[in-house]
Coordinates of C-alpha atoms and ligand atoms in Angstrom, one line a residue:
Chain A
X1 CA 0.0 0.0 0.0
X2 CA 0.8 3.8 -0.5
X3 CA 2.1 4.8 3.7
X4 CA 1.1 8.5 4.4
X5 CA 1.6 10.1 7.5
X6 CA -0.8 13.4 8.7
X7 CA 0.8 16.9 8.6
X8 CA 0.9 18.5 11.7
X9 CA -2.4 20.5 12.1
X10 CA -0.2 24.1 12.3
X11 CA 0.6 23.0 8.9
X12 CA -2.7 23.1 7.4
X13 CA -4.3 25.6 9.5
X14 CA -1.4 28.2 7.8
X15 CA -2.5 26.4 4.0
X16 CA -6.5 27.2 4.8
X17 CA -5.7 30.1 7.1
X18 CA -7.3 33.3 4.2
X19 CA -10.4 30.5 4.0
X20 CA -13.8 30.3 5.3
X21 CA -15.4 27.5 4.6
X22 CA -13.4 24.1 3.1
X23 CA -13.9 20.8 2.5
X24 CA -12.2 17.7 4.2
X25 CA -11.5 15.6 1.5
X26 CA -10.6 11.8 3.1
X27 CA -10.3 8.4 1.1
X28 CA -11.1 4.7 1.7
X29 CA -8.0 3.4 0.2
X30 CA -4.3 3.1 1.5
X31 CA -4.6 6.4 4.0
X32 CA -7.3 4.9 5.5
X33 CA -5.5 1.5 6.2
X34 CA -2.4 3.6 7.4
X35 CA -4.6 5.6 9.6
X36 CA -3.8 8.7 8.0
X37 CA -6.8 9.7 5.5
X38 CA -9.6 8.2 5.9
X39 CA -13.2 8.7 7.6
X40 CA -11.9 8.7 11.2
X41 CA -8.5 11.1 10.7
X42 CA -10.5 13.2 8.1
X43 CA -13.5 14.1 11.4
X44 CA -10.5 14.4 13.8
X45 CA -8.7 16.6 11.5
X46 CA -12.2 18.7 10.8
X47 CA -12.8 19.4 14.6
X48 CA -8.9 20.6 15.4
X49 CA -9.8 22.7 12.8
X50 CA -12.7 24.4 13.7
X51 CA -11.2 24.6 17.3
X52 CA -8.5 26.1 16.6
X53 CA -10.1 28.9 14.5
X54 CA -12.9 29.5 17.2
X55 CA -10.2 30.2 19.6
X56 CA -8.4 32.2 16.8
X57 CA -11.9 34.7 17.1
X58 CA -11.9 33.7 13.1
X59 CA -14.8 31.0 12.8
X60 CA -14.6 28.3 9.8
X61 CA -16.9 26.0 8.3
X62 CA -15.4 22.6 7.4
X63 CA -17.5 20.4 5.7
X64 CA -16.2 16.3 5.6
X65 CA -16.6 14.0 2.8
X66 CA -14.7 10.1 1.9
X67 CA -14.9 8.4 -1.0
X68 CA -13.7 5.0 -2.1
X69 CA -10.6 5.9 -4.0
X70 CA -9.2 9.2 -4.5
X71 CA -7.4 8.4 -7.4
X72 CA -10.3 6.9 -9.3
X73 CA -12.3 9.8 -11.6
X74 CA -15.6 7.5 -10.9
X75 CA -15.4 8.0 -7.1
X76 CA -14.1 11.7 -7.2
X77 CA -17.1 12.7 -9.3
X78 CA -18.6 12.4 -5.6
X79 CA -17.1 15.3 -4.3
X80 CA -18.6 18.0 -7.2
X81 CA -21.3 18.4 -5.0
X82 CA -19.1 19.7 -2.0
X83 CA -16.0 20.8 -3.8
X84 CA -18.4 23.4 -5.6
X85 CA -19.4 25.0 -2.3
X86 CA -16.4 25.6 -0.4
X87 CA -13.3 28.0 -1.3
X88 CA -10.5 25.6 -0.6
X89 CA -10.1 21.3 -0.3
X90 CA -7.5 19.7 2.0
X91 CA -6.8 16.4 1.0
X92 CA -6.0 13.4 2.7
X93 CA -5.6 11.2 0.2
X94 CA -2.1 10.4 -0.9
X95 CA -0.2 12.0 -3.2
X96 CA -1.6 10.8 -6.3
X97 CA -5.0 11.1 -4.8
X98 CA -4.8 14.8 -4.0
X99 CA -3.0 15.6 -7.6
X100 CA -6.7 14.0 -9.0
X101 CA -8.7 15.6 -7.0
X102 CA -6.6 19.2 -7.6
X103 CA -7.1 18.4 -11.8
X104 CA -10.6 18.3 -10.9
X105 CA -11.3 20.8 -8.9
X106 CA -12.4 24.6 -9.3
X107 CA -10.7 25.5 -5.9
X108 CA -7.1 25.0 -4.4
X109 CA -6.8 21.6 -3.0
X110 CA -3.9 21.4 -0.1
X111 CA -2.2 18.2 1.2
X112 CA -3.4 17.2 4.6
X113 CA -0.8 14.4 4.3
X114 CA 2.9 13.9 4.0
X115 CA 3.0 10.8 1.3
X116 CA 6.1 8.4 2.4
X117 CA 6.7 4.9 0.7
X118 CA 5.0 1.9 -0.9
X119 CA 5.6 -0.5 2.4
X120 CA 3.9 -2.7 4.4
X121 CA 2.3 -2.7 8.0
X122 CA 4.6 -5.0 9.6
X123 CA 3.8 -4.7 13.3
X124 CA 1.0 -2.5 15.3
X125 CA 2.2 1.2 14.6
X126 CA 4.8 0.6 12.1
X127 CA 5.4 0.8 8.5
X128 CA 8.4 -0.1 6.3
X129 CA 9.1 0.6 2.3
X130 CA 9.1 -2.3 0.4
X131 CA 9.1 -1.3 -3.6
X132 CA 10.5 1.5 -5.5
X133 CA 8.3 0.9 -8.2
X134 CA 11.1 0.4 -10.2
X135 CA 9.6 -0.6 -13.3
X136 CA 11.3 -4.4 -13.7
X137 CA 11.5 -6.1 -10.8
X138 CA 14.3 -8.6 -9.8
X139 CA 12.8 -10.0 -6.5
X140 CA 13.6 -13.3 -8.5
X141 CA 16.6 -12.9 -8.0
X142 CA 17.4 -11.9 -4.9
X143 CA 14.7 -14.3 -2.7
X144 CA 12.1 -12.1 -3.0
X145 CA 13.2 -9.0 -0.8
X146 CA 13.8 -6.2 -2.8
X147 CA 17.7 -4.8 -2.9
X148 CA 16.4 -1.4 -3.9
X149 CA 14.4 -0.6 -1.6
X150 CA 16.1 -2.6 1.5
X151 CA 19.6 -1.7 0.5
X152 CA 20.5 2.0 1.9
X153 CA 22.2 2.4 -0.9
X154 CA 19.9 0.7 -3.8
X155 CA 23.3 -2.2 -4.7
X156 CA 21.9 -4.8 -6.9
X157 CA 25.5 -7.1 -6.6
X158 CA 25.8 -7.6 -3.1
X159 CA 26.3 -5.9 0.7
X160 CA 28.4 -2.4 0.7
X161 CA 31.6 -3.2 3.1
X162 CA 29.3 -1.0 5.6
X163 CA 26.8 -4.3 6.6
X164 CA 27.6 -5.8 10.0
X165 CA 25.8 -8.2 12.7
X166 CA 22.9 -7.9 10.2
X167 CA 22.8 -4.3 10.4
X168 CA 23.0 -1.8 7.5
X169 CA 25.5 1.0 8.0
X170 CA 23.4 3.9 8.3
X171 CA 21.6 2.9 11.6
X172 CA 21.9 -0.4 14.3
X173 CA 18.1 0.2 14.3
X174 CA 17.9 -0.8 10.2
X175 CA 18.5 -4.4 8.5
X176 CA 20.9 -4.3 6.4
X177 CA 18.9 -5.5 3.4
X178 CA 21.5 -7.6 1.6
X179 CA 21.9 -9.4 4.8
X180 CA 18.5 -10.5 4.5
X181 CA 18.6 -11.5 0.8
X182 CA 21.7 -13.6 2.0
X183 CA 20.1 -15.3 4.4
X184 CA 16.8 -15.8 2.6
X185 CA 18.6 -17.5 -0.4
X186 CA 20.5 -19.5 1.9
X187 CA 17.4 -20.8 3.1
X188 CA 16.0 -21.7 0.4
X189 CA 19.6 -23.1 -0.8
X190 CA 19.6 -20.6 -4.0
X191 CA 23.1 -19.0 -2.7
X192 CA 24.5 -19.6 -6.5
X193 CA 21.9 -17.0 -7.8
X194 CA 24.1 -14.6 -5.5
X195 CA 27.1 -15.2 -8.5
X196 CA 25.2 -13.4 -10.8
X197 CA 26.3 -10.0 -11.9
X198 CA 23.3 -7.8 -12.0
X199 CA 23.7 -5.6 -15.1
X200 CA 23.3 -1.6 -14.2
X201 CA 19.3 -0.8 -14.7
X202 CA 17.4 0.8 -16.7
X203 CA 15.5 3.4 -14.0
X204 CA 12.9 4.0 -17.2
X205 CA 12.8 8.0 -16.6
X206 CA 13.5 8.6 -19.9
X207 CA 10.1 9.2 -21.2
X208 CA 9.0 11.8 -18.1
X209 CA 6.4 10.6 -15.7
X210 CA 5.6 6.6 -16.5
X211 CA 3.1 5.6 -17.9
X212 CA 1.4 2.0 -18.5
X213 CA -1.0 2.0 -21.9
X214 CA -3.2 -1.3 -22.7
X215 CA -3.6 -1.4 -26.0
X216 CA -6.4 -4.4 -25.3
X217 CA -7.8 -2.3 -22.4
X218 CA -8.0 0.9 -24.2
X219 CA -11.7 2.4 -25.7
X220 CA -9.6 3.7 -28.8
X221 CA -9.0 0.4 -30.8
X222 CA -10.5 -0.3 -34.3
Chain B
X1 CA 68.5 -3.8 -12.0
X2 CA 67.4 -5.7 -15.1
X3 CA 65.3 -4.3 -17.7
X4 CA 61.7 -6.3 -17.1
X5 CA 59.9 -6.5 -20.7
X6 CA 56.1 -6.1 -20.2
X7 CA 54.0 -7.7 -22.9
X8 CA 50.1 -7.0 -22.9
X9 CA 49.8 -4.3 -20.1
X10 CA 46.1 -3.7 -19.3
X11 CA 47.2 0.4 -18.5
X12 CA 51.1 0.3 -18.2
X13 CA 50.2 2.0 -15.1
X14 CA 53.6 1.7 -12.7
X15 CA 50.9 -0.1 -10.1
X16 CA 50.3 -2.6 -12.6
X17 CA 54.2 -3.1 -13.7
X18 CA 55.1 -3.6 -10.1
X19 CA 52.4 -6.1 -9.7
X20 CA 52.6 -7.7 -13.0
X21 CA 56.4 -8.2 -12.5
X22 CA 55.7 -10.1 -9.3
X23 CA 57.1 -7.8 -6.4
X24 CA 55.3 -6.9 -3.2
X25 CA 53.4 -3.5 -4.0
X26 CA 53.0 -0.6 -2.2
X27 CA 51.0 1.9 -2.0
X28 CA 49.8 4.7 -0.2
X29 CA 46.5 7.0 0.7
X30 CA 46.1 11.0 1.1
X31 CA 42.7 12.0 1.8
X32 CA 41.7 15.5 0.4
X33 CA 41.0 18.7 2.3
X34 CA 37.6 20.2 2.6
X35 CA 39.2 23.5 1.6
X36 CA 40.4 24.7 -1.6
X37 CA 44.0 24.4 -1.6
X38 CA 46.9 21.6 -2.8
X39 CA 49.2 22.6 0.7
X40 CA 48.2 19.3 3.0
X41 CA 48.4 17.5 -0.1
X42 CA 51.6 18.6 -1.7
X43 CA 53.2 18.2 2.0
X44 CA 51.9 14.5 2.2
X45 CA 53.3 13.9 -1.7
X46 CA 56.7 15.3 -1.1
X47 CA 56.9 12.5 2.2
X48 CA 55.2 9.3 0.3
X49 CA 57.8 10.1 -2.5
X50 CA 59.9 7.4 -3.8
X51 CA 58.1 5.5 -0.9
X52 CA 54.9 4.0 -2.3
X53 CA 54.5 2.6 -6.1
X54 CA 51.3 4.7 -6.5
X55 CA 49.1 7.0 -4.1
X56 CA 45.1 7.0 -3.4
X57 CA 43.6 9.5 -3.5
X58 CA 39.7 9.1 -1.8
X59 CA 36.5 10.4 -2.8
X60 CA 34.4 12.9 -0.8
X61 CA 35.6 10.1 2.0
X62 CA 32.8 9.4 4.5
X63 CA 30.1 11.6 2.1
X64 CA 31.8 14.9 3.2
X65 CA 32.6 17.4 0.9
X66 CA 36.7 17.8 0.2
X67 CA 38.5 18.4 -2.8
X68 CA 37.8 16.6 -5.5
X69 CA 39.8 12.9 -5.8
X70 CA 40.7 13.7 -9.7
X71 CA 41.7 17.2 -9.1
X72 CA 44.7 15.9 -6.3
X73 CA 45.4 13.3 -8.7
X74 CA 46.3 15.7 -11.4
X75 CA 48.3 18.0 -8.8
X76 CA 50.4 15.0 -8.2
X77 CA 51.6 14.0 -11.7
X78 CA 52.1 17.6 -12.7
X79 CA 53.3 18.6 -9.5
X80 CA 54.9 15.9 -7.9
X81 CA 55.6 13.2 -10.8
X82 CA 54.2 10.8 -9.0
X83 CA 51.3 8.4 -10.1
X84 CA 47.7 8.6 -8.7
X85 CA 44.8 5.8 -7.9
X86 CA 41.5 7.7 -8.4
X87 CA 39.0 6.5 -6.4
X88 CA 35.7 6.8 -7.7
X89 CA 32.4 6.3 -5.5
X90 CA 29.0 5.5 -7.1
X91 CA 27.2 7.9 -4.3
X92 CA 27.8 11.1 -6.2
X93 CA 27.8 10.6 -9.4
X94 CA 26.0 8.4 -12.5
X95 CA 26.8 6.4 -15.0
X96 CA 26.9 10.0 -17.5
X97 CA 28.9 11.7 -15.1
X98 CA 31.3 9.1 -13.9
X99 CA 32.4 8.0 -17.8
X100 CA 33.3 11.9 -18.5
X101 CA 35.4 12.5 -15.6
X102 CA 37.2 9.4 -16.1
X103 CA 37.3 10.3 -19.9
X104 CA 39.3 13.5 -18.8
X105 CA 41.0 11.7 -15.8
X106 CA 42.4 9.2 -18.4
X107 CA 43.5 11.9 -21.2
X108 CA 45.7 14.0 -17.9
X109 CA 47.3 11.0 -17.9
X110 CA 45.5 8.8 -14.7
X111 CA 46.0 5.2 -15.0
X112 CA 44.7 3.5 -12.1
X113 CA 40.7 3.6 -11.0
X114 CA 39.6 2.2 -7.7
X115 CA 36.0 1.7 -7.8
X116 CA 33.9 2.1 -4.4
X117 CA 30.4 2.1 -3.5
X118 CA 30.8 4.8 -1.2
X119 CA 30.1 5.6 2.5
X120 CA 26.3 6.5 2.8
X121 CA 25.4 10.2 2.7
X122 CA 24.0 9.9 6.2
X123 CA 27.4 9.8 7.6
X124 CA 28.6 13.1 5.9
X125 CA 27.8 17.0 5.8
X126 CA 24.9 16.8 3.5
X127 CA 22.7 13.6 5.4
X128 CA 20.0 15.2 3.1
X129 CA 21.4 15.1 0.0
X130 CA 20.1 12.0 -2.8
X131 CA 22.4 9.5 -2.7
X132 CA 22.9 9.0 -6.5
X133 CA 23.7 4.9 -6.5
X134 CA 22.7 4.7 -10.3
X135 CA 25.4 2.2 -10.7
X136 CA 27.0 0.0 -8.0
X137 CA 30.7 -0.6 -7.7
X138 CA 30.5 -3.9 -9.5
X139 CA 28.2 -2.5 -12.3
X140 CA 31.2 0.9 -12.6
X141 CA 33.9 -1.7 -12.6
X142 CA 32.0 -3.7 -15.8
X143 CA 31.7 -0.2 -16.9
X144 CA 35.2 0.5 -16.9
X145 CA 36.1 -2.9 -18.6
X146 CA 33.5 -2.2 -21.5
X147 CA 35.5 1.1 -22.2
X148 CA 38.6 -0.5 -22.1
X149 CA 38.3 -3.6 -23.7
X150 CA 35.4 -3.5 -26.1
X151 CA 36.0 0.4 -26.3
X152 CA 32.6 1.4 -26.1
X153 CA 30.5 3.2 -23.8
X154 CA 27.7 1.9 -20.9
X155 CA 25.3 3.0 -23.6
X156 CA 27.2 0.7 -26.3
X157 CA 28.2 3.8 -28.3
X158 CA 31.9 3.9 -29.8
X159 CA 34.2 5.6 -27.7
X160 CA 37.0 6.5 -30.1
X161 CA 40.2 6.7 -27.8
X162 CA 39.2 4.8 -24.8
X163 CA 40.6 5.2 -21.7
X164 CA 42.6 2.4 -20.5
X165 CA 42.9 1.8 -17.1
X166 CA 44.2 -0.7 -14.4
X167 CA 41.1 -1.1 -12.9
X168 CA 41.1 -1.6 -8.6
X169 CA 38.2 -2.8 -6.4
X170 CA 37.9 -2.3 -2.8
X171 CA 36.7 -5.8 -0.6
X172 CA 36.0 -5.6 3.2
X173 CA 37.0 -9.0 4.7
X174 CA 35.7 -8.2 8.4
X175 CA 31.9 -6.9 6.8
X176 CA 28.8 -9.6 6.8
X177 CA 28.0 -11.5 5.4
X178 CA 31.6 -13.1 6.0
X179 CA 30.6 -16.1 3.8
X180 CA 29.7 -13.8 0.8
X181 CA 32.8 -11.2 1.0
X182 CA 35.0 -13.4 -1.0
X183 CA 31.9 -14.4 -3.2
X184 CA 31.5 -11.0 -3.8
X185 CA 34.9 -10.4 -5.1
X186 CA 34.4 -12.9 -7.1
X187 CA 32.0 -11.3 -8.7
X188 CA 34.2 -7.6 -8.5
X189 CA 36.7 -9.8 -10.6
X190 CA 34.6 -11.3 -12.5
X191 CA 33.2 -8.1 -13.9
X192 CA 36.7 -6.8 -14.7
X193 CA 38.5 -5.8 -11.3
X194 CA 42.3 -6.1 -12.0
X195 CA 43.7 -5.5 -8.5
X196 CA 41.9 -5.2 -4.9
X197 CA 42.7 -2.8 -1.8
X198 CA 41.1 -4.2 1.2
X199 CA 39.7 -2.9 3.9
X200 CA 42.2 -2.1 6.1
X201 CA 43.3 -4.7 8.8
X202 CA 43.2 -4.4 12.1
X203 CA 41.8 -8.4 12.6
X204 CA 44.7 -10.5 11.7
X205 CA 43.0 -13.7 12.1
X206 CA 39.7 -12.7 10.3
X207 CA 41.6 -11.8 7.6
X208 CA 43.6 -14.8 7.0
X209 CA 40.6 -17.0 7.1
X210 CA 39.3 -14.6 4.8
X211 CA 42.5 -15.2 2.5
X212 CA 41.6 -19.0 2.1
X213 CA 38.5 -18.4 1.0
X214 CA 40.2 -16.2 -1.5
X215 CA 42.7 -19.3 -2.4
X216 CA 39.6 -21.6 -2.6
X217 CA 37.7 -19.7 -5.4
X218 CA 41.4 -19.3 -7.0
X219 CA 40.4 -15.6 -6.8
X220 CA 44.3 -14.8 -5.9
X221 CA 45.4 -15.9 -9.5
X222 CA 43.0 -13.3 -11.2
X223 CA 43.7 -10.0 -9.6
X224 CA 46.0 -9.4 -7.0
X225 CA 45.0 -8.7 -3.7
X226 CA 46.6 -5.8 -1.6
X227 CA 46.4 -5.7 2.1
X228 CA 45.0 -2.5 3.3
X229 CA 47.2 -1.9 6.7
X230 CA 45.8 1.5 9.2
X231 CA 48.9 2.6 11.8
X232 CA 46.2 3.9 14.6
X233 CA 48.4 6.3 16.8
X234 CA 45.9 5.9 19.8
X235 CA 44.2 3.1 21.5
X236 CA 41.1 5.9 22.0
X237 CA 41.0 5.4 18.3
X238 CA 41.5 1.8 18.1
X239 CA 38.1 1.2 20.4
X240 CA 36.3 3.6 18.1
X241 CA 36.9 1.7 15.2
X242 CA 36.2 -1.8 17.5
X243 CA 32.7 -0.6 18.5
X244 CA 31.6 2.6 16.4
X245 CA 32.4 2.0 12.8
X246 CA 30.2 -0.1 10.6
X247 CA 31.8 -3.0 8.5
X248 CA 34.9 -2.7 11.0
X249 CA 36.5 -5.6 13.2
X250 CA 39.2 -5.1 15.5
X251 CA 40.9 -7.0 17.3
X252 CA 41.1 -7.1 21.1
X253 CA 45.0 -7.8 21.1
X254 CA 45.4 -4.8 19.2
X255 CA 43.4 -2.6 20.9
X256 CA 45.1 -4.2 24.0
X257 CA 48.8 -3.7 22.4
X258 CA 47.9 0.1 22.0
X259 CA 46.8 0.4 25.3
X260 CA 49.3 -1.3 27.2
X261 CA 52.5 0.6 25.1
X262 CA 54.7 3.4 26.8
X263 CA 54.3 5.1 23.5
X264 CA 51.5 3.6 21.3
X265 CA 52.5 5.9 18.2
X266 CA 55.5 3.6 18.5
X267 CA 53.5 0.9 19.2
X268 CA 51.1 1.0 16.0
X269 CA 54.1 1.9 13.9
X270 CA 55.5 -1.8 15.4
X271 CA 52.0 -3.8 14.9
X272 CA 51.8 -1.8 11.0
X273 CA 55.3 -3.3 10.2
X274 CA 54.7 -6.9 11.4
X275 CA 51.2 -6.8 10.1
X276 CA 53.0 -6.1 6.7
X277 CA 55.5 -8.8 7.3
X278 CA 52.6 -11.3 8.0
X279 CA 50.7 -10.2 4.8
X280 CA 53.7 -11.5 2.6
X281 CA 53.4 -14.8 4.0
X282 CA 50.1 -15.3 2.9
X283 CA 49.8 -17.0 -0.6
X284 CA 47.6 -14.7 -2.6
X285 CA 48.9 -11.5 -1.0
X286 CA 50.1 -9.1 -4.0
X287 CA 51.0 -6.0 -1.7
X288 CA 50.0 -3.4 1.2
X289 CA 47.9 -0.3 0.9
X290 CA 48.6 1.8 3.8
X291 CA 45.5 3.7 4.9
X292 CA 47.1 6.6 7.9
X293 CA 44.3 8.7 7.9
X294 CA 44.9 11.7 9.8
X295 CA 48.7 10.2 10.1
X296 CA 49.9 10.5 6.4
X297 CA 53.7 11.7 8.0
X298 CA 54.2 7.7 9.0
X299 CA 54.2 6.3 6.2
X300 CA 57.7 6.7 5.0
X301 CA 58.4 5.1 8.2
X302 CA 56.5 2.2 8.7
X303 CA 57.6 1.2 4.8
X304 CA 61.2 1.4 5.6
X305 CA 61.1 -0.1 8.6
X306 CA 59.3 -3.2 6.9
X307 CA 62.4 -3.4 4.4
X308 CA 59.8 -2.4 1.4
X309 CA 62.6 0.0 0.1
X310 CA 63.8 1.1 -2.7
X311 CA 60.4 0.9 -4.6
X312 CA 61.0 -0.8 -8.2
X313 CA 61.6 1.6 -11.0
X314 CA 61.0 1.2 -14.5
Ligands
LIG1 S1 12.7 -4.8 -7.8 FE1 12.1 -3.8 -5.9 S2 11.6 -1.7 -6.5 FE2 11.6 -2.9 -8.4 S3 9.5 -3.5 -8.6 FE3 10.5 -5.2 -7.6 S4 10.1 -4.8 -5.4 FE4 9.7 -2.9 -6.5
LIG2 S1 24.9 -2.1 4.9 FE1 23.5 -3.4 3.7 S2 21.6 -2.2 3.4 FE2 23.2 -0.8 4.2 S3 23.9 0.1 2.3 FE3 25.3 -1.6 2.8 S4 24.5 -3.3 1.7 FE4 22.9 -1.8 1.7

């Protein structure tokens, strides 16, 4: 899933501060799973809001609204309604959800969310990147735990001379991924994939943002 | 001394002739200032020479900003005569970048590349910055090969007059996975590595087990394999690098030597010299690279004293 984390309140309070009435914007989708965007954080968000400005002396009227997906056109169709009566949107939607949302909107639309990594909920509270989204994956080759990602330093051929105890060089509190690959093709007694030289990638930005096109998918055919 | 005909040099680099010709190299390290001026660096050169076959010259060492490694190289064969190892990190730079500095470095007249993945950025004056990491070190040293051998670019293009270098590795016996380290140079060789400065040693033991390994995969017979040797002037030091630097080991005899000497400068220059004696015993062992950061002054010493003088001339 797409991790988010909420912006501090002071944050948005200064992006919304020349508004008077805005809307909330949350989504059911990854924020709402990270507990950063959805239904609950999106009403919790709304009333620091309107605390804050009622102690300000400068009153505001925040209406609240979650769809499904933020990123989807179909869902954010349901925000016309509310988008078209407020002066400003924050967003709590990641970053691709907001970016929809702002193409669609007649009013500024402001982040309520800092968008972090494509990870993982691996324990109660905490998150870790898994995936770069780099465009060819090669978790076949390294026992399925991603060396750009888990590597500090993105090495597709093996541990820098800075992995130790299991422990990546930038931090005791961080695995050093290629440690884990190591141990994971051990396990599964694939070491010999480890001889492989890994020939320097293709990180596919050479045609600006990416872009994926179906040709059997798309309405345009013949 | 007789006239040694060389046949098939990779660079003709003096590095390469010493190893090639089958005498114990040696070789030495200055790390750049982080201000704009050749002073430390022409003080260290005018020590180290006549000492040391060839000198190293690091790269924005642990991700802090100093003078460029291919600008000191220059100042030392135009300045000092004296041949240079450019070390190149993949932390700073991609694949574009990386093939035009070394395009220039070779046409100054550089010869030898020692190719790094570099210490994180976390560690330096910019932890902000983007680590670059387009390549890794094994993917530059293929790089370097390519160029050299099949003259063409990463990209494929033709490079025209192609740089042609003696191309070095780094390997770190005493970093985890231990099993892998010598695996892993495999692999550095494999890809083209022509010689290999270790990390440096301050675990005797590790390192010799780590040397079998090497004998094993017959690694020793495809690129030769320089000991990196540190003098460490106090024990202080010493059990910093035991406990606080990643990828280190240390010893607790050495720490212990250190700490119990009268004089421990004396001391480490001692442990330096027999640690070099030790090295030529081991089969595989090509040569020393002496690592005295923050101590370059010692070097002329601890070489003497180990009997690695006069340095072959050709
Ligand atoms: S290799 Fe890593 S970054 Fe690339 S797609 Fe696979 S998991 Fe994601
Ligand atoms: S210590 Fe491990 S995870 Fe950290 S940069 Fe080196 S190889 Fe990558």
């Amino acid at each position: 899933m797409i991790v988010a984390e909420r912006k501090p309140v002071e944050k948005v309070l200064e992006m919304i501060a020349p508004y008077k009435k805005v809307l909330i914007a949350g989504c059911y989708g990854c924020v709402t799973v990270c507990l950063a965007g959805g239904e609950k954080e999106v009403g919790i968000l709304a009333s620091q809001i309107r605390l804050a400005r009622n102690k300000a002396g400068n009153p505001i009227e925040v209406v609240e609204q979650t769809v499904e997906r933020q990123c989807d056109a179909e869902y954010l169709a349901k925000f016309q309604d509310n988008v078209s009566k407020v002066e400003a949107v924050v967003s709590l939607a990641c970053g691709i959800g907001i970016q929809y949302l702002a193409e669609k909107s007649p009013v500024p639309v402001f982040p309520g969310v800092n968008t972090l990594f494509l990870g993982a909920n691996i324990d109660v509270g905490k998150w870790e990147e898994r995936c770069f989204a780099c465009g060819d994956c090669v978790l076949d080759k390294t026992g399925g735990i991603c060396p750009i990602a888990r590597c500090s330093k993105s090495l597709l051929n093996g541990p820098c001379g800075g992995s130790q105890y299991g422990k990546c060089e930038v931090s005791k509190d961080v695995d050093c991924g290629w440690q884990l690959i190591y141990d994971r093709l051990k396990a599964l007694g694939q070491l010999d994939k480890l001889k492989e030289i890994i020939p320097a990638k293709n990180w596919k930005r050479d045609k600006g943002p990416r872009k994926l096109v179906r040709e059997e998918l798309t309405l345009e055919r013949d | 001394m007789k006239e040694i005909k060389f046949e098939n040099l990779k660079s003709g680099s003096n590095l390469e002739k010493v190893l090639v010709s089958g005498q114990f190299a040696c070789t030495g390290e200055i790390g750049p200032p982080t201000y704009a001026s050749f002073e430390e660096i022409d003080k260290h050169a005018r020590e180290m020479k006549g000492k040391v076959d060839s000198i190293n010259f690091t790269d924005n060492q642990t991700a802090v900003v100093r003078l460029s490694s291919w600008a000191a190289s220059l100042r030392l064969i135009y300045e000092h005569g004296m041949e240079p190892n450019l070390q190149v990190v993949c932390r700073d730079r991609n694949r574009l970048a990386i093939q035009s500095d070394l395009l220039g470095a070779y046409a100054h007249g550089i010869r030898n590349v020692l190719c790094l993945s570099g210490d994180h950025q976390t560690f330096g004056s910019s932890p902000g910055c983007k680590g670059v990491y387009d390549v890794d070190s094994v993917q530059l040293i293929s790089m370097l090969k390519r160029l050299r051998d099949d003259g063409c670019f990463e990209c494929g293009a033709e490079c025209k007059i192609n740089p042609k270098f003696f191309i070095g590795c780094a390997e770190n016996p005493f970093g985890d996975p231990f099993e892998f380290r010598a695996i892993r140079l495999e692999k550095k060789i494999e890809a083209g590595a022509d010689f290999v400065q270790t990390q440096c040693i301050l675990d005797m033991e590790r390192f010799e087990l780590f040397m079998e390994k090497v004998r094993e995969l017959g690694l020793h017979k495809r690129a030769f394999i320089c000991a990196g040797l540190m003098p460490v002037k106090s024990p202080r030091m010493a059990r910093y690098m035991q406990t606080g630097v990643p990828g280190m080991l240390v010893s607790e005899e050495f720490c212990q030597r250190l700490e119990k000497a009268e004089d421990p400068k004396a001391e480490a220059v001692n442990i330096t010299v027999e640690y070099i004696k030790r090295c030529r015993q081991i089969e595989g062992v090509a040569g020393v690279h002496i690592m005295a950061v923050a101590w370059e002054s010692i070097v002329p010493t601890v070489i003497e004293k180990a009997g690695l003088l006069p340095r072959p001339t050709f």
